Structure formats: structure tokens, C-alpha cells
Coordinates of C-alpha atoms in Angstrom, one line a residue:
M1 CA -182.9 -53.0 -178.6
N2 CA -183.4 -49.2 -179.3
S3 CA -180.9 -48.0 -182.9
R4 CA -178.0 -47.1 -181.4
T5 CA -176.9 -50.6 -179.5
L6 CA -177.9 -52.3 -182.9
V7 CA -174.5 -50.4 -184.1
R8 CA -172.4 -49.9 -181.7
A9 CA -172.1 -53.4 -181.4
L10 CA -172.3 -54.5 -184.7
V11 CA -169.8 -52.0 -185.0
T12 CA -167.9 -53.5 -182.7
S13 CA -168.2 -56.9 -183.9
L14 CA -166.5 -55.4 -186.9
V15 CA -163.5 -54.0 -185.6
V16 CA -163.7 -57.8 -182.9
A17 CA -164.1 -59.9 -185.9
T18 CA -161.3 -57.4 -188.4
G19 CA -158.5 -57.4 -186.0
F20 CA -158.8 -60.9 -185.6
V21 CA -158.4 -61.6 -189.5
L22 CA -155.8 -60.0 -189.8
A23 CA -154.0 -60.2 -186.3
G24 CA -151.8 -63.2 -188.4
C25 CA -150.1 -59.9 -191.2
N26 CA -150.2 -57.1 -188.8
S27 CA -150.2 -56.9 -185.6
D28 CA -150.5 -53.0 -185.5
E29 CA -153.5 -53.7 -186.2
I30 CA -154.7 -55.4 -182.5
S31 CA -152.3 -52.1 -180.6
L32 CA -154.8 -49.9 -181.7
A33 CA -157.4 -51.3 -180.8
N34 CA -156.0 -51.5 -177.8
N35 CA -155.0 -48.0 -178.1
A36 CA -155.5 -46.2 -174.5
K37 CA -156.1 -42.9 -175.6
A38 CA -158.4 -43.9 -178.1
N39 CA -160.7 -45.6 -176.8
K40 CA -160.5 -44.1 -172.7
P41 CA -164.3 -43.4 -171.4
I42 CA -165.3 -39.8 -171.6
P43 CA -165.1 -37.9 -168.4
E44 CA -167.3 -38.2 -165.5
K45 CA -167.5 -34.7 -165.3
L46 CA -168.5 -34.0 -169.1
V47 CA -171.1 -37.0 -168.6
A48 CA -172.5 -35.2 -166.1
E49 CA -172.8 -31.5 -167.8
M50 CA -174.3 -33.3 -171.0
Q51 CA -177.3 -35.2 -168.6
Q52 CA -177.7 -31.7 -167.1
K53 CA -178.4 -31.2 -171.0
D54 CA -180.4 -33.5 -171.1
M55 CA -177.8 -34.9 -174.2
D56 CA -177.0 -38.1 -174.9
P57 CA -172.9 -39.4 -175.2
Q58 CA -173.9 -41.1 -178.3
S59 CA -176.2 -38.4 -179.8
P60 CA -174.4 -36.8 -183.4
M61 CA -172.1 -33.9 -182.7
L62 CA -170.9 -30.1 -184.3
V63 CA -167.0 -28.7 -183.9
R64 CA -166.8 -24.8 -184.2
L65 CA -163.1 -22.9 -184.8
F66 CA -162.4 -19.2 -184.1
K67 CA -159.5 -17.8 -184.5
Q68 CA -158.9 -14.3 -183.1
E69 CA -161.4 -15.8 -180.2
A70 CA -158.4 -18.8 -180.0
E71 CA -161.9 -21.4 -178.8
L72 CA -163.3 -24.6 -180.0
E73 CA -166.8 -25.3 -179.3
V74 CA -168.6 -28.7 -179.2
W75 CA -172.4 -28.9 -179.5
K76 CA -174.8 -31.8 -178.8
Q77 CA -177.6 -32.7 -180.7
D78 CA -180.1 -33.0 -177.0
R79 CA -183.3 -34.9 -176.3
S80 CA -185.2 -32.0 -178.2
G81 CA -182.8 -33.0 -182.0
Q82 CA -181.6 -29.7 -181.9
F83 CA -178.3 -28.9 -181.3
A84 CA -176.7 -27.2 -178.0
L85 CA -173.6 -25.7 -177.1
L86 CA -172.0 -28.5 -175.0
K87 CA -168.8 -26.8 -173.9
T88 CA -166.5 -24.1 -174.9
Y89 CA -162.3 -25.0 -175.4
P90 CA -160.1 -22.3 -175.3
I91 CA -157.1 -23.8 -178.6
C92 CA -153.7 -23.5 -176.7
R93 CA -152.9 -22.4 -181.2
W94 CA -153.0 -21.3 -184.6
S95 CA -150.4 -20.6 -186.9
G96 CA -151.2 -17.7 -189.9
D97 CA -154.1 -14.7 -190.3
L98 CA -156.9 -14.4 -190.2
G99 CA -158.6 -15.6 -193.7
P100 CA -158.9 -19.4 -195.9
K101 CA -155.8 -20.9 -196.5
V102 CA -154.6 -21.0 -199.9
K103 CA -151.9 -23.2 -200.8
E104 CA -149.3 -25.8 -199.1
G105 CA -146.6 -23.9 -196.7
D106 CA -148.4 -20.8 -196.4
R107 CA -149.0 -21.2 -192.4
Q108 CA -152.2 -21.1 -193.0
A109 CA -154.9 -23.0 -190.7
P110 CA -158.0 -23.0 -192.9
E111 CA -161.4 -20.9 -192.6
G112 CA -164.4 -23.0 -194.0
F113 CA -166.8 -26.3 -193.6
Y114 CA -165.5 -29.6 -193.4
N115 CA -166.9 -32.9 -192.3
I116 CA -164.4 -35.9 -190.5
T117 CA -165.3 -39.1 -190.8
P118 CA -164.3 -42.0 -189.1
A119 CA -161.3 -42.1 -190.9
Q120 CA -159.7 -38.9 -190.4
M121 CA -159.7 -39.9 -186.7
N122 CA -156.1 -40.6 -186.4
P123 CA -155.4 -43.0 -182.8
Q124 CA -151.5 -43.0 -183.9
S125 CA -150.4 -39.2 -184.3
A126 CA -147.8 -37.7 -183.0
Y127 CA -149.6 -35.2 -181.1
Y128 CA -151.3 -37.5 -178.9
L129 CA -155.2 -37.4 -180.6
S130 CA -155.8 -35.7 -183.8
F131 CA -158.7 -36.1 -186.3
N132 CA -158.1 -34.7 -190.2
I133 CA -160.0 -31.9 -191.1
G134 CA -160.3 -33.1 -195.0
Y135 CA -158.8 -29.0 -196.4
P136 CA -158.9 -29.5 -198.5
N137 CA -162.7 -29.3 -199.5
A138 CA -164.7 -29.0 -203.3
Y139 CA -164.7 -25.2 -202.9
D140 CA -160.5 -25.2 -202.0
K141 CA -159.9 -27.2 -204.6
S142 CA -162.2 -25.4 -206.9
L143 CA -160.1 -22.5 -206.6
G144 CA -156.8 -24.7 -207.1
H145 CA -156.0 -24.2 -203.2
T146 CA -153.6 -26.7 -201.5
G147 CA -153.2 -28.5 -198.4
S148 CA -152.8 -31.4 -196.7
Q149 CA -152.8 -33.4 -193.0
L150 CA -154.5 -30.2 -191.3
M151 CA -155.5 -31.0 -187.7
V152 CA -156.9 -30.3 -184.7
H153 CA -154.3 -32.1 -182.3
G154 CA -153.0 -31.5 -178.8
D155 CA -149.0 -30.8 -177.9
C156 CA -149.4 -27.0 -178.3
S157 CA -147.8 -26.4 -181.4
S158 CA -148.9 -25.6 -185.0
R159 CA -147.7 -24.6 -187.7
G160 CA -151.5 -24.3 -190.5
C161 CA -153.4 -26.4 -187.3
Y162 CA -155.4 -25.9 -185.0
A163 CA -153.5 -26.9 -181.4
M164 CA -155.5 -27.9 -178.3
T165 CA -153.6 -28.8 -174.7
D166 CA -153.7 -33.1 -175.1
E167 CA -156.1 -33.6 -172.2
Q168 CA -158.6 -31.5 -174.5
I169 CA -158.1 -33.4 -176.9
S170 CA -158.4 -36.3 -175.7
D171 CA -162.3 -35.6 -174.4
I172 CA -162.9 -34.2 -178.3
Y173 CA -161.2 -37.2 -180.1
T174 CA -163.1 -39.5 -177.4
L175 CA -167.4 -37.6 -178.2
G176 CA -166.1 -37.9 -182.4
R177 CA -165.6 -41.5 -181.6
E178 CA -168.6 -41.8 -178.9
S179 CA -171.4 -40.0 -181.8
F180 CA -170.0 -42.3 -184.4
F181 CA -170.8 -45.4 -182.6
G182 CA -174.2 -43.7 -182.1
G183 CA -174.6 -43.9 -185.8
Q184 CA -173.5 -40.4 -186.8
R185 CA -171.8 -41.1 -190.4
A186 CA -169.7 -37.8 -190.2
F187 CA -169.6 -34.2 -187.9
Q188 CA -168.8 -31.0 -189.2
V189 CA -166.3 -28.3 -188.1
Q190 CA -167.1 -24.9 -189.4
A191 CA -163.6 -22.7 -188.8
Y192 CA -164.7 -19.0 -189.2
P193 CA -161.5 -16.3 -188.8
F194 CA -164.1 -14.9 -185.6
R195 CA -167.2 -14.8 -183.9
M196 CA -169.8 -13.1 -187.6
T197 CA -170.8 -10.6 -185.3
P198 CA -171.6 -7.3 -186.7
I199 CA -168.6 -5.8 -184.5
N200 CA -166.4 -8.0 -185.2
M201 CA -168.2 -7.1 -189.4
A202 CA -166.7 -3.6 -188.6
R203 CA -163.9 -3.8 -187.2
H204 CA -163.1 -6.2 -190.7
R205 CA -164.5 -4.3 -192.9
N206 CA -162.0 -3.3 -195.0
N207 CA -160.6 -6.4 -195.2
P208 CA -159.0 -8.4 -198.4
N209 CA -160.6 -11.4 -197.4
M210 CA -164.8 -10.0 -196.5
P211 CA -166.2 -11.6 -199.6
F212 CA -164.8 -14.6 -198.7
W213 CA -167.0 -14.7 -194.8
K214 CA -169.5 -13.0 -195.7
M215 CA -170.1 -16.0 -197.6
I216 CA -170.1 -17.6 -194.5
K217 CA -171.0 -16.3 -192.2
E218 CA -174.4 -17.6 -194.4
G219 CA -173.4 -20.8 -193.3
Y220 CA -173.1 -19.9 -189.3
D221 CA -176.6 -17.9 -189.6
H222 CA -177.9 -21.1 -191.4
F223 CA -177.0 -22.7 -188.4
E224 CA -177.8 -19.5 -185.2
V225 CA -181.6 -19.3 -186.6
T226 CA -182.4 -22.7 -186.9
H227 CA -179.3 -24.3 -184.4
Q228 CA -179.2 -27.9 -187.0
E229 CA -176.1 -28.7 -188.7
P230 CA -176.7 -26.9 -192.4
K231 CA -176.2 -29.3 -195.5
V232 CA -173.6 -27.7 -197.4
E233 CA -172.9 -28.1 -201.3
F234 CA -170.5 -26.4 -203.7
C235 CA -170.4 -24.8 -207.1
E236 CA -169.6 -21.7 -209.2
N237 CA -166.0 -21.6 -207.0
K238 CA -169.0 -21.0 -204.2
Y239 CA -170.7 -22.4 -200.8
V240 CA -174.4 -23.3 -201.4
F241 CA -176.3 -24.2 -197.4
D242 CA -179.4 -26.3 -197.9
P243 CA -180.3 -26.1 -200.4
A244 CA -183.7 -29.0 -201.3
A245 CA -184.7 -29.5 -205.1
P246 CA -187.4 -27.1 -206.8
P247 CA -191.2 -28.6 -206.5
N248 CA -191.7 -30.1 -208.6
S249 CA -188.7 -31.9 -209.2
P250 CA -188.0 -35.0 -209.8
H251 CA -184.6 -36.1 -208.6
P252 CA -182.6 -34.2 -206.2
P253 CA -179.8 -31.1 -207.3
V254 CA -177.4 -32.5 -208.3
F255 CA -173.6 -29.4 -207.2
N256 CA -170.7 -29.8 -208.8
A257 CA -168.0 -26.7 -207.2
S258 CA -166.5 -25.6 -210.7
A259 CA -169.4 -26.3 -212.6
K260 CA -172.8 -24.0 -212.7
C261 CA -175.5 -24.2 -210.0
P262 CA -178.4 -27.1 -210.4
A263 CA -182.1 -25.5 -210.5
Y264 CA -182.5 -25.4 -206.3
V265 CA -185.1 -24.1 -203.0
I266 CA -183.8 -23.0 -199.4
P267 CA -187.3 -24.0 -197.1
D268 CA -189.1 -21.0 -197.3
E269 CA -188.9 -21.6 -193.2
I270 CA -184.8 -20.9 -192.6
A271 CA -184.7 -18.5 -196.1
D272 CA -186.9 -15.9 -193.5
A273 CA -185.1 -16.6 -190.6
V274 CA -181.8 -16.1 -192.2
R275 CA -182.7 -13.0 -194.3
E276 CA -183.9 -11.1 -191.0
K277 CA -180.8 -12.2 -189.3
Q278 CA -179.0 -10.6 -191.9
R279 CA -181.3 -7.4 -192.1
Q280 CA -180.4 -7.0 -188.4
D281 CA -176.7 -7.7 -188.6
D282 CA -176.1 -5.2 -191.5
T283 CA -178.3 -3.2 -189.3
K284 CA -176.2 -2.8 -186.8
T285 CA -172.6 -3.2 -188.8
A286 CA -173.6 0.2 -190.6
E287 CA -174.1 1.8 -187.1
L288 CA -170.7 0.9 -186.0
I289 CA -169.6 1.9 -189.1
A290 CA -171.2 5.2 -188.0
K291 CA -169.9 5.5 -185.1
G292 CA -166.7 5.2 -186.2
T293 CA -165.5 1.8 -184.8
P294 CA -161.3 1.2 -185.7
V295 CA -160.0 -1.3 -188.5
A296 CA -158.3 -4.2 -186.8
Q297 CA -155.5 -3.3 -188.5
R298 CA -153.4 -6.1 -190.2
R299 CA -150.3 -8.1 -188.4
P300 CA -148.5 -10.7 -191.2
D301 CA -145.9 -10.0 -188.9
I302 CA -147.7 -11.9 -186.3
D303 CA -147.6 -16.1 -186.9
G304 CA -151.1 -16.5 -185.4
G305 CA -152.0 -16.8 -182.0
M306 CA -153.6 -18.4 -178.3
N307 CA -156.0 -18.2 -176.2
Q308 CA -155.2 -15.5 -173.6
V309 CA -155.6 -18.5 -170.6
F310 CA -152.6 -20.3 -171.4
A311 CA -150.7 -17.3 -173.1
A312 CA -151.2 -15.8 -168.7
K313 CA -149.4 -18.6 -167.4
I314 CA -145.8 -18.2 -169.8
P315 CA -143.9 -16.1 -168.8
D316 CA -143.7 -12.9 -171.2
A317 CA -146.1 -14.6 -174.6
S318 CA -148.8 -12.6 -175.6
T319 CA -152.2 -14.3 -177.3
G320 CA -151.2 -13.3 -181.4
L321 CA -153.9 -12.6 -183.5
S322 CA -156.0 -13.9 -180.9
D323 CA -158.3 -11.3 -178.5
S324 CA -160.4 -13.2 -176.3
E325 CA -162.9 -10.9 -174.5
G326 CA -166.5 -10.8 -176.2
P327 CA -169.9 -12.9 -175.8
G328 CA -167.9 -16.6 -175.9
L329 CA -165.5 -18.1 -173.3
Q330 CA -164.5 -16.4 -169.5
T331 CA -161.2 -16.8 -168.8
A332 CA -161.2 -15.6 -165.9
A333 CA -162.9 -18.2 -164.5
F334 CA -158.9 -20.3 -165.8
S335 CA -157.5 -20.3 -162.3
R336 CA -154.8 -22.4 -164.2
A337 CA -154.2 -23.6 -168.1
P338 CA -156.9 -27.0 -168.6
G339 CA -154.6 -29.0 -169.4
T340 CA -150.8 -30.0 -169.8
I341 CA -148.5 -26.6 -171.9
P342 CA -146.3 -28.3 -173.2
P343 CA -142.2 -26.5 -172.2
T344 CA -140.9 -26.4 -176.2
V345 CA -144.8 -24.2 -176.4
N346 CA -143.8 -21.1 -179.6
P347 CA -146.2 -18.2 -178.8
P348 CA -146.9 -15.7 -180.9
H349 CA -144.3 -13.0 -181.2
A350 CA -144.3 -10.0 -183.5
A351 CA -141.6 -9.8 -186.1
T352 CA -142.0 -6.6 -186.0
A353 CA -143.4 -3.4 -184.4
T354 CA -144.0 -1.9 -187.1
L355 CA -148.2 -1.9 -188.1
V356 CA -149.1 -2.9 -191.5
A357 CA -152.3 -1.1 -194.0
A358 CA -154.5 -3.1 -193.8
D359 CA -154.1 -3.8 -197.9
E360 CA -150.5 -5.1 -198.1
Q361 CA -150.2 -8.3 -197.8
A362 CA -146.8 -10.1 -197.3
A363 CA -146.5 -13.9 -197.6
T364 CA -144.9 -15.5 -193.9
P365 CA -141.8 -18.6 -195.2
P366 CA -142.7 -21.8 -193.6
P367 CA -140.9 -22.9 -191.4
P368 CA -138.4 -26.0 -192.1
A369 CA -139.9 -29.2 -192.0
T370 CA -138.4 -31.9 -189.5
R371 CA -141.4 -35.2 -190.0
V372 CA -142.6 -36.5 -191.9
A373 CA -145.9 -36.2 -192.5
S374 CA -147.8 -39.3 -193.2
A375 CA -147.2 -42.7 -192.8
A376 CA -144.9 -44.6 -194.9
P377 CA -146.2 -47.0 -197.8
G378 CA -146.6 -50.2 -195.8
Q379 CA -147.1 -48.8 -192.4
S380 CA -150.5 -49.7 -190.6
E381 CA -153.8 -47.8 -190.9
G382 CA -156.0 -46.3 -188.5
F383 CA -157.9 -47.7 -186.1
F384 CA -160.7 -45.5 -187.2
S385 CA -159.6 -46.3 -191.2
S386 CA -160.2 -49.3 -191.3
L387 CA -163.0 -50.3 -189.6
A388 CA -164.6 -47.0 -192.0
K389 CA -163.6 -48.4 -195.3
K390 CA -164.7 -52.0 -193.4
I391 CA -168.2 -50.3 -193.6
G392 CA -167.7 -48.1 -196.8
L393 CA -166.8 -44.8 -194.8
S394 CA -164.3 -43.4 -196.4
S395 CA -162.6 -39.7 -197.5
D396 CA -161.1 -38.8 -200.0
D397 CA -159.6 -35.6 -198.5
T398 CA -157.5 -37.7 -196.0
T399 CA -155.5 -39.9 -197.8
A400 CA -151.7 -39.3 -196.6
T401 CA -149.5 -39.6 -198.9
T402 CA -144.7 -39.2 -197.7
R403 CA -143.9 -35.2 -198.9
T404 CA -140.5 -34.1 -199.5
P405 CA -139.7 -32.0 -196.9
A406 CA -138.9 -28.5 -198.4
P407 CA -135.7 -26.6 -197.6
A408 CA -135.5 -24.2 -195.1
P409 CA -135.8 -20.1 -195.5
P410 CA -132.6 -18.3 -194.6
A411 CA -132.4 -17.4 -190.7
K412 CA -133.6 -13.5 -190.2
P413 CA -131.4 -11.4 -188.3
K414 CA -132.7 -10.5 -184.7
I415 CA -135.7 -12.3 -185.2
A416 CA -134.2 -15.8 -184.9
A417 CA -135.0 -16.7 -181.7
A418 CA -138.9 -15.3 -182.1
K419 CA -139.3 -17.8 -184.4
A420 CA -140.0 -22.2 -184.2
S421 CA -140.0 -24.8 -186.3
E422 CA -143.0 -26.3 -185.6
P423 CA -143.1 -30.0 -187.1
P424 CA -146.3 -30.9 -189.2
H425 CA -148.5 -33.9 -188.3
L426 CA -146.7 -37.0 -187.9
T427 CA -149.1 -40.4 -187.9
T428 CA -146.3 -43.6 -187.8
T429 CA -146.3 -45.8 -185.0
A430 CA -142.8 -45.3 -184.5
A431 CA -142.4 -41.3 -183.9
N432 CA -145.6 -42.1 -181.0
S433 CA -143.6 -45.0 -179.8
Q434 CA -140.4 -42.8 -179.3
P435 CA -140.4 -39.9 -176.6
K436 CA -140.6 -36.1 -177.7
A437 CA -137.9 -34.2 -177.3
A438 CA -137.5 -31.1 -177.1
D439 CA -136.7 -28.8 -180.4
T440 CA -133.4 -27.3 -180.6
T441 CA -135.0 -25.2 -182.6
K442 CA -137.5 -24.0 -180.6
A443 CA -137.5 -19.9 -179.6
D444 CA -137.2 -19.6 -174.9
T445 CA -139.8 -17.9 -174.6
K446 CA -138.6 -15.8 -171.9
V447 CA -136.1 -14.3 -175.1
A448 CA -138.5 -11.9 -177.3
A449 CA -137.6 -8.9 -179.9
A450 CA -140.4 -7.0 -180.0
K451 CA -143.9 -8.3 -179.2
P452 CA -147.2 -6.3 -179.1
P453 CA -149.2 -5.5 -176.9
L454 CA -150.9 -8.9 -175.3
K455 CA -154.5 -7.6 -177.2
P456 CA -153.3 -7.4 -180.2
A457 CA -155.8 -7.6 -183.2
V458 CA -157.7 -4.0 -182.9
W459 CA -156.0 -1.1 -182.8
D460 CA -157.5 2.3 -183.5
D461 CA -156.6 3.5 -187.2
P462 CA -156.3 6.7 -187.4
A463 CA -156.6 7.7 -191.6
A464 CA -158.9 4.6 -191.7
A465 CA -161.8 5.8 -194.4
A466 CA -165.5 7.4 -194.3
P467 CA -167.5 5.1 -192.9
A468 CA -169.4 3.4 -195.3
A469 CA -172.4 2.2 -196.2
P470 CA -174.1 -1.2 -194.9
T471 CA -173.8 -4.0 -197.7
T472 CA -177.2 -6.0 -197.8
N473 CA -176.7 -10.1 -199.2
L474 CA -179.7 -11.7 -199.0
I475 CA -179.9 -15.1 -199.7
V476 CA -182.7 -17.3 -202.0
G477 CA -184.8 -19.9 -201.3
S478 CA -183.6 -22.3 -197.9
Q479 CA -183.2 -25.6 -197.4
P480 CA -184.8 -28.9 -195.3
V481 CA -183.6 -29.8 -192.7
V482 CA -182.7 -33.2 -192.9
S483 CA -182.6 -35.7 -189.1
A484 CA -178.7 -35.5 -188.3
N485 CA -179.7 -38.7 -186.0
S486 CA -181.5 -40.7 -188.8
F487 CA -180.8 -44.6 -188.4
D488 CA -181.4 -45.6 -191.8
N489 CA -179.0 -42.4 -192.9
R490 CA -176.7 -43.3 -191.5
W491 CA -174.1 -46.7 -191.5
Q492 CA -175.9 -47.9 -194.1
A493 CA -173.2 -50.4 -195.0
V494 CA -173.7 -52.7 -191.4
R495 CA -176.6 -53.4 -192.2

């Protein structure tokens, strides 16, 4: 019996035993163990794709999210030990603007690096299935950023999340579940404003979020050159990728997001490859700027984006801030939407046709909350959450607390029809036991105020600044490649 089979057998036994123990006091645990949505097998077509790409269904996985392209990538570790792209899913809806989330209620979908543990898997989601991204991470907390219950889920409805169709999240959830059974303790989610290519860096060169984007681009580059999950640490209010102990150091470095960075190195083979990639990217970016590549205009009047695959299926819809052109998903291949689009879907709309200069800031007031964001006290916890506690895995980023909905902001004339109130993410069984009712506050997608073009992400800016000299941010040092599939490093509590 190989290690993965042993781990699955042990975990399954633990789940069954836990269910029987708790059956006398809380039958919800048994219903969770029998949750049909959360226990669907991986679709046969997806299994066949994995076989073609030399992947094991229970091998470790990794997820990358791109706002501008409105795409979610699922990567799986193949039998060579490297991660390879399994499938790209179009994102049905994301909210906010390009840029990181800063505070509760800003409607921003997070950007950065996050780890998803079994405790963050939510089989009771009111949005079919979901997993908690784990925002805020240590970096976010070090800057005082706030927010909670930020998910990847179904139902194509977002107010700070990445929303898929129910069919899509079923695939993604199932792949995550199987990776845990295969021994992966947590899978990494990398969330970006766009693919970190020279053309996108040139287009967004004047965006005030650029320093943050250059910082997380280092992690993007680490993954691109190694196809290994980058180890992520935090110190001095910044990300550090793939750090290792210096030679002859008796102890591994200890990191604290708010404290001074400890002494560390990055393995030469990674550092050299990343440095060369960054040099090439910086050179190409400078060339594109010199050729007059237009600056992407900021549009805080538009709430988020939607992949063209979905926008094309909805009357009068636009893609908002998303632009599906590029090296990712070939949207022309979709003759129909990849999943069910709910009738209450709220595509991104422009509140005004006025362009906003790149240095202007505009706060979008959050819509009124219409559901409770977390489980009520005394309610049964999730299947994976219970499992995680039993085997010693937990996440301090996923502890749910009941929050009082914020008062609704005053309605704005002329654009009320274009704004929809999208509820936060419910984790109660009560909500899932009732059919979804149409949200009467959501707009009729056929009634529009001023709408942007189908792809309004980039406009020519006649007043664009003169080409700027490229900024070179070369990393120093490098990191060890940690085996993502080592049995000794995973599920140790069940041994």
C-alpha cells in the first residue's frame, strides 16, 4: 500500500469515527459526511485530462487567479514533481477594482498569496460550494487591512469574492478535496490583478498599486521559472519568496510580518533564473513604453469584471474591467457558457461615462448586507473544519464570527437600476435548506445606464506621460524547492 492510499484510508476512518461519536449530540455532522455536492467524484473528462498530462487525481494542486483576464487556473503536480496547468476556468464575476483589498466592505477581491487548508473548505455554502481564501494573511494584517469571508464560490455573484458557476466550483472544490486526501496539507492560491507580463506592466505603469504588484510579481516569477509552489514568508511589511537558512546556520530563519527580516538566502538556481526573467521583462516593458503603449485608465465607476464567455450570453452585458484577450483562455472555443448563469446575475456596469485619471481615488460604498456572513453560535461546523481540528490542522484566518450588517448607503439617482445588492457568504445550513429567491434589489440586466465598451480595460490616453526609464528590481539570494508531495511533511497528526 503506497503512502497516499494509507493517508486516505486513515483520514476516511477518522471521518467515519468522528461522525459516529458525534451522532448522538449533533446529526448535522452525519449530514455533512453525506453531502452530495461536496462528495461528487472528479468528472471522468477531467480525470482523462489528468491522465493525458501524467497527473494523479490526488496529487498536490495550486490555483492562480487573474482579475483583468477573469480567469482561474488549476495547476496539478505531475509525476515529474513539477506543477503543470490542468485547466483554465473563466471567472463569472469578481468585484471591486484592480488592486489589493484594504478594508472590510470595500468590495475588493483580494490579491496576494494565500493558503487553503481543509478547515477553509465550506460544503455548506449558500453559493453551492466554496472555500475561504484566508484573507487577511500575515502581510495584510501587518498593514492593518481588514476583511472577512472572502471566498471562491459558485452562483456568479460577488461582493469581494471570485465567483464561478456552480458547475465550475464543483470541479475546483472536488480537486481540492482530493489533493487533501492525497496528503497535501494546504494548497496555495495566487491572486493577481492581471497576468504579470511586460505588456500589462507597461499599460498599468502609472497605477498607484504598482509597488505592490512588483512585489507579488516576484512570487509570480518564482513559480514561472521553477513550476514549484513558492514558499511564502513575510517580514518588514513585505512578501519574501523561497527564503532558506544561510549556510552553516544552526536554525531556520524565523519570520514576523511586522518585524525586521532575519538573515536568509535564496538558492542560487532559483535566484539566477528569476533575476534573468526580471531583466528580460524590464527590458521588454521599457521598449513597449518607448513605443507609446497607452496607459490603462482607472475606472472606479465600474464594479469589477466578468469573463467575455459569460458577458456574451447576457443581454446588454459588458466585461467591465476584464479583458479576455491574451495568452490565457481562448474564449472563442466556448459555444455556450461553462455552467449555469443565474437569472439574478449582475454584470459589471459603469455608473458614469466619465473617465477617471489614473491618480484619482474613488471609494465605492458597499451595498447593504442581506445575509448573515457566518454561522450562528452553536451551529455545526463544516466537515473539513471538523476534520482539520481532529488531525491538528486549523487556520486562524477562517474563524467565522457573526457580523452586524452595515446600514445601506443612500440610493443614487439615475444609476439605481445598475447597482445590485449582492449578499455576503452564508455558511448556515438553514440557508442551504431553502431555495434561492431572486434578489429584488438586483438590476434588470436589460435596463442600463451608461455602459462602457465590451472591453473597457484599456484606452488610449492622449495625455500620457513621456516614456519612463525601466525600473529594475533584481532579487538577491534564493530559496530551496520544498517537495510538495512528501508524506513526512503532510498529515503528520494522523500518523
